[in-house]
Coordinates of N, CA and C in Angstrom, one line a residue:
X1 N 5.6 29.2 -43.2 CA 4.8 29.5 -42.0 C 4.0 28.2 -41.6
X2 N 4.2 27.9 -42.6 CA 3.2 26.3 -42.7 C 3.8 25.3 -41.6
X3 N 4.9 25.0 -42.1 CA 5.9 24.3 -41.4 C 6.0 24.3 -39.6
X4 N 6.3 25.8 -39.5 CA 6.4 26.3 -38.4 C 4.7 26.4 -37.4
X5 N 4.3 26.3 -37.7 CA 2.7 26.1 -37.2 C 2.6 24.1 -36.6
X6 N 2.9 23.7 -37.6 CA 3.1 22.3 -37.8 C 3.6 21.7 -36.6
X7 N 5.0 22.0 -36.8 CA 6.2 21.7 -36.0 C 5.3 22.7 -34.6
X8 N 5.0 23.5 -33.9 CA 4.6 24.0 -33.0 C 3.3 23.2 -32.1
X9 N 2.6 22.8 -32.9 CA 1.3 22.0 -33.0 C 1.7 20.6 -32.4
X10 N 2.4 20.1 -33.2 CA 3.4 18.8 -32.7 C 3.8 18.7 -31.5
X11 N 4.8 19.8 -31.0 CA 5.1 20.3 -29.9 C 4.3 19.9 -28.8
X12 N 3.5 20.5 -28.9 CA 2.2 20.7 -28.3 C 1.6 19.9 -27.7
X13 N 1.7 19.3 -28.9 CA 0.7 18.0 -28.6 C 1.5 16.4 -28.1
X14 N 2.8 16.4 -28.0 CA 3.7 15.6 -27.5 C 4.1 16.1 -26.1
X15 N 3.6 17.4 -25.3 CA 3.8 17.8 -24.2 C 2.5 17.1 -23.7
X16 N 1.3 17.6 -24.5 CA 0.0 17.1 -23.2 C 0.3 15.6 -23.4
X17 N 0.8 15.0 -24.1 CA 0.7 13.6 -24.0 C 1.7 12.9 -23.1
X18 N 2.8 13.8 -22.8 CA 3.7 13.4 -21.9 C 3.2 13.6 -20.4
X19 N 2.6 14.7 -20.2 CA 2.3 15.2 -19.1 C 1.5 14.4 -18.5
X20 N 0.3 13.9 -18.9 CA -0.9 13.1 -17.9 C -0.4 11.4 -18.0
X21 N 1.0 11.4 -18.5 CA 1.5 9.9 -18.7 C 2.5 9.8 -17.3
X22 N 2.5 11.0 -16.8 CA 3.5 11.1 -15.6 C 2.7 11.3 -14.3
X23 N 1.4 11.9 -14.6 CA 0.4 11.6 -13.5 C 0.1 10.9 -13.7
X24 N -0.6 9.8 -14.8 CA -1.0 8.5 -14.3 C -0.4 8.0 -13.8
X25 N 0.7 7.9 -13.9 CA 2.2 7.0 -13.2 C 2.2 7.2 -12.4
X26 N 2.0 8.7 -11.3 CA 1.8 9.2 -10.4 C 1.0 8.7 -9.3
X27 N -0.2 8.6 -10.2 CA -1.7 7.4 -9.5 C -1.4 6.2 -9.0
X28 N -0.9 5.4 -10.1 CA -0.7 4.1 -9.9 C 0.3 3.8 -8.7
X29 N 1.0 5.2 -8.7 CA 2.2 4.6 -7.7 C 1.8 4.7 -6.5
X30 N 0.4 5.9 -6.4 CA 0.0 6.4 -5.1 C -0.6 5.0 -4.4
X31 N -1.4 4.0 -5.5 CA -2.5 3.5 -5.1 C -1.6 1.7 -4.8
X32 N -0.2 1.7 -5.4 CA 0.8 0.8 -4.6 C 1.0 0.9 -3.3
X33 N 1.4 2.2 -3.3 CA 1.8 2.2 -2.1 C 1.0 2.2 -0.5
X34 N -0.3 2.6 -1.0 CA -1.4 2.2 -0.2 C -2.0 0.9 -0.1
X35 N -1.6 0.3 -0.9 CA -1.8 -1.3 -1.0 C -0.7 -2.0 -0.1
X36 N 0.6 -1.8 -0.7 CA 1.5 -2.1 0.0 C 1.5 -1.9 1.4
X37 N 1.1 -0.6 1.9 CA 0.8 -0.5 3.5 C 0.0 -1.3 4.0
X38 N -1.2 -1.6 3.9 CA -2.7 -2.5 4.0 C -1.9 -3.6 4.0
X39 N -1.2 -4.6 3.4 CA -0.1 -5.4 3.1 C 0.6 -5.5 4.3
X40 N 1.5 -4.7 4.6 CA 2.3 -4.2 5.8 C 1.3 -4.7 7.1
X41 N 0.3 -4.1 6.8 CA 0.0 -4.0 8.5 C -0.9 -5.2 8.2
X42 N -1.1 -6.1 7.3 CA -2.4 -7.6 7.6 C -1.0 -8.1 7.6
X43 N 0.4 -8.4 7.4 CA 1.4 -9.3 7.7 C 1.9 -9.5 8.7
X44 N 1.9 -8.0 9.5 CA 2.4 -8.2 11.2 C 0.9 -8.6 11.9
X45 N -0.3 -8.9 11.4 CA -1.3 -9.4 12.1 C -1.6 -10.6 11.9
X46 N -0.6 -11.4 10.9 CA -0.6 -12.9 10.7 C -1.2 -13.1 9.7
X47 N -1.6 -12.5 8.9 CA -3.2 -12.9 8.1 C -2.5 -13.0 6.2
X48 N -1.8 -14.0 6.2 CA -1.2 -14.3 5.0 C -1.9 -13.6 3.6
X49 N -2.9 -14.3 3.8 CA -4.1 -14.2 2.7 C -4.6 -12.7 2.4
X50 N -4.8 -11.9 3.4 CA -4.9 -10.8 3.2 C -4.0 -10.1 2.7
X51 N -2.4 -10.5 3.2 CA -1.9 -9.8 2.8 C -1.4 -10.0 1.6
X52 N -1.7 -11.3 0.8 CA -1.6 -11.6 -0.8 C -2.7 -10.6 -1.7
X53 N -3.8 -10.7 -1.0 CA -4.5 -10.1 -1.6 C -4.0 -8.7 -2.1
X54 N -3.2 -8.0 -1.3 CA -3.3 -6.4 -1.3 C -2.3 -6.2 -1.8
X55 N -0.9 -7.1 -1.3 CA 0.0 -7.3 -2.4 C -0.1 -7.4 -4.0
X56 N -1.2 -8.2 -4.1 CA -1.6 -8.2 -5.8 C -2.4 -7.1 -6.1
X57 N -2.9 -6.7 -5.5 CA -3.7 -5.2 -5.9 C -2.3 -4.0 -6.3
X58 N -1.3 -4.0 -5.0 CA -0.3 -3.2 -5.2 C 0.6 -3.7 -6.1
X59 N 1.2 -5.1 -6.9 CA 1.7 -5.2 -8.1 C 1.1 -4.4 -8.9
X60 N -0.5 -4.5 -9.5 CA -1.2 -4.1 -10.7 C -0.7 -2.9 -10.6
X61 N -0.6 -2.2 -9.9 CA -0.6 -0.7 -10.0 C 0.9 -0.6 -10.0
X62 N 1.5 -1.3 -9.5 CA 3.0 -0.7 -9.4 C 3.3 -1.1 -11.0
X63 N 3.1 -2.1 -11.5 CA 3.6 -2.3 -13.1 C 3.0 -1.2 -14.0
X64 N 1.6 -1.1 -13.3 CA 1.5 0.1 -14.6 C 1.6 1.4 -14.3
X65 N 2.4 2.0 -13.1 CA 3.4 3.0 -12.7 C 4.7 3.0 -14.0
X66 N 5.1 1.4 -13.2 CA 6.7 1.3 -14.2 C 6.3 1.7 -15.6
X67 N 5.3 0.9 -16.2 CA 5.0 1.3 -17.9 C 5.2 2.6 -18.3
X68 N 4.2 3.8 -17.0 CA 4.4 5.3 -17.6 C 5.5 6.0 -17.5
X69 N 6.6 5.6 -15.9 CA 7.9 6.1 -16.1 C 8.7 5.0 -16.0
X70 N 10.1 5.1 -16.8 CA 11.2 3.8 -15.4 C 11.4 4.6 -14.3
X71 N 11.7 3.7 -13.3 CA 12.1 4.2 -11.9 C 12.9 2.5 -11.6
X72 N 14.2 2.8 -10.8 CA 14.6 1.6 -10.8 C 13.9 1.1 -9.3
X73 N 13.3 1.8 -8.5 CA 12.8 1.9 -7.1 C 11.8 1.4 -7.8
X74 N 11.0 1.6 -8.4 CA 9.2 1.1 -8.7 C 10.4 -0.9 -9.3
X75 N 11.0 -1.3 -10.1 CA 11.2 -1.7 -10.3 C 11.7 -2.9 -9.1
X76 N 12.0 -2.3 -8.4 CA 12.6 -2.7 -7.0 C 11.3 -3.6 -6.1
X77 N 10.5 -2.2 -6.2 CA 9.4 -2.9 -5.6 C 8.2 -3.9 -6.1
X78 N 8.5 -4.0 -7.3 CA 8.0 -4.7 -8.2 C 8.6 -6.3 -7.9
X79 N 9.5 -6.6 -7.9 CA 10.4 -7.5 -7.4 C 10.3 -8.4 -6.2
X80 N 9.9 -7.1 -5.2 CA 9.7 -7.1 -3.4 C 7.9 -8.1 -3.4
X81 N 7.5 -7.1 -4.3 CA 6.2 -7.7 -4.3 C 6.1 -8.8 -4.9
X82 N 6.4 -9.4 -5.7 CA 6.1 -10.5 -6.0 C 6.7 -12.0 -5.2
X83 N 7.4 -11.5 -4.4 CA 8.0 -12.2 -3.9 C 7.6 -12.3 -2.5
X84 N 6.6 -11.4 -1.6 CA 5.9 -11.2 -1.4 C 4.4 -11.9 -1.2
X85 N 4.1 -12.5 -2.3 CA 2.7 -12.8 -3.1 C 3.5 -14.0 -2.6
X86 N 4.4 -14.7 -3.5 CA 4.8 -16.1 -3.2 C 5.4 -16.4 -1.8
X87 N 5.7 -15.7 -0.9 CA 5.7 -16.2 0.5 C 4.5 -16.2 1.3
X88 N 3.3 -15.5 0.8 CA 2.4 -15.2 1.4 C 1.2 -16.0 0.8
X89 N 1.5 -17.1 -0.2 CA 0.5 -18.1 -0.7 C 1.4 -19.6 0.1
X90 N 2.1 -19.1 0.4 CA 3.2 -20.8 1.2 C 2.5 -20.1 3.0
X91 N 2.1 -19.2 3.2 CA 1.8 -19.2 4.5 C 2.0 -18.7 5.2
X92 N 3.6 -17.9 4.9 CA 4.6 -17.6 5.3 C 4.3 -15.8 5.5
X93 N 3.4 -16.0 6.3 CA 3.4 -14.4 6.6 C 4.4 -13.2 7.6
X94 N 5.4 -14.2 8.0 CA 6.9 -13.1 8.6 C 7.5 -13.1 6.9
X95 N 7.7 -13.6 6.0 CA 8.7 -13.8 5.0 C 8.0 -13.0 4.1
X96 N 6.7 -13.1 4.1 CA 5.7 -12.0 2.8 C 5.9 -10.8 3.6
X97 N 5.4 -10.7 4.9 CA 5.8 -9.0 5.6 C 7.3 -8.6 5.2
X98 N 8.2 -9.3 5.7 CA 9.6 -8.8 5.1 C 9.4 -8.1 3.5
X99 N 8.8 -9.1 2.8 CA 9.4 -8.4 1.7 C 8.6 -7.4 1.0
X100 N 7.1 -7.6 1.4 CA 6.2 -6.5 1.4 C 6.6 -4.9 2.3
X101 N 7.5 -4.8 3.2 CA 7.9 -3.9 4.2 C 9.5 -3.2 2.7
X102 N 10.0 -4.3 2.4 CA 10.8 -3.5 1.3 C 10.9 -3.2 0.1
X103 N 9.6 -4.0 -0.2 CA 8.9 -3.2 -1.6 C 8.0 -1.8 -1.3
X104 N 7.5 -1.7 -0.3 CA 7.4 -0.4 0.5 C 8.0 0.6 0.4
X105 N 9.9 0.0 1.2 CA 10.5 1.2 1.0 C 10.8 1.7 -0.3
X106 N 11.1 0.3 -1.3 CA 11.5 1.4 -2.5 C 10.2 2.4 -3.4
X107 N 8.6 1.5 -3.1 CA 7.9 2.6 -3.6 C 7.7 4.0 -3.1
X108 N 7.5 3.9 -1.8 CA 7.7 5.4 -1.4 C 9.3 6.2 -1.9
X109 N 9.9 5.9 -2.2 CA 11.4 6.1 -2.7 C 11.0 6.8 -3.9
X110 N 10.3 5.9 -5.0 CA 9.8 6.5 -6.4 C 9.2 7.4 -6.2
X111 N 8.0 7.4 -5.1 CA 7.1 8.7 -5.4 C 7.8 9.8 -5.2
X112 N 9.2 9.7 -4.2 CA 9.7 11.3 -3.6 C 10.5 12.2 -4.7
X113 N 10.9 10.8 -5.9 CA 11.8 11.1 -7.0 C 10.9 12.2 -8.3

């Protein structure tokens, strides 16, 4: 009986730990993709800088999405973003919007998954 209590308990307690590891992930991805938007719309306004900024807010959160689940979409956009960051410190705010607009699509992608 011992055993079986044990093993139950275990159970248990490897569910709650699973579970709020998939809403955090959940979070982080909410609060990318809200970044990434803010991103989106300061790149079609020209505004490079801003839109580095929000881009880097939306990496932090997209990586620690990826850490709580894989998604090859969060991964995707992971990618978009940083790339992103680096067209958007050269100045290059049509080239940062592009790639911020398709790290977009793949994080809203992850959240539907």
């Amino acid at each position: 009986m011992n055993r079986r209590a044990f093993a139950l308990t275990f159970g248990l307690g490897l569910a709650a730990l699973a579970s709020p590891q998939a809403a955090w992930a959940e979070d982080h991805l909410a609060e990318a993709v809200r970044h990434t938007k803010a991103a989106v719309d300061h790149g079609k306004q020209g505004q490079a800088e801003v839109l580095v900024t929000h881009a880097e807010s939306a990496l932090t959160h997209a990586e620690a999405a990826q850490k709580g689940v894989y998604n090859i979409h969060v991964e995707q956009g992971v990618s978009h973003l940083k790339a992103a960051i680096a067209e958007g410190k050269k100045s290059n705010a049509q080239g940062a919007t592009e790639h911020a607009a398709e790290a977009l699509t793949h994080l809203e992608a992850a959240k539907k998954k």
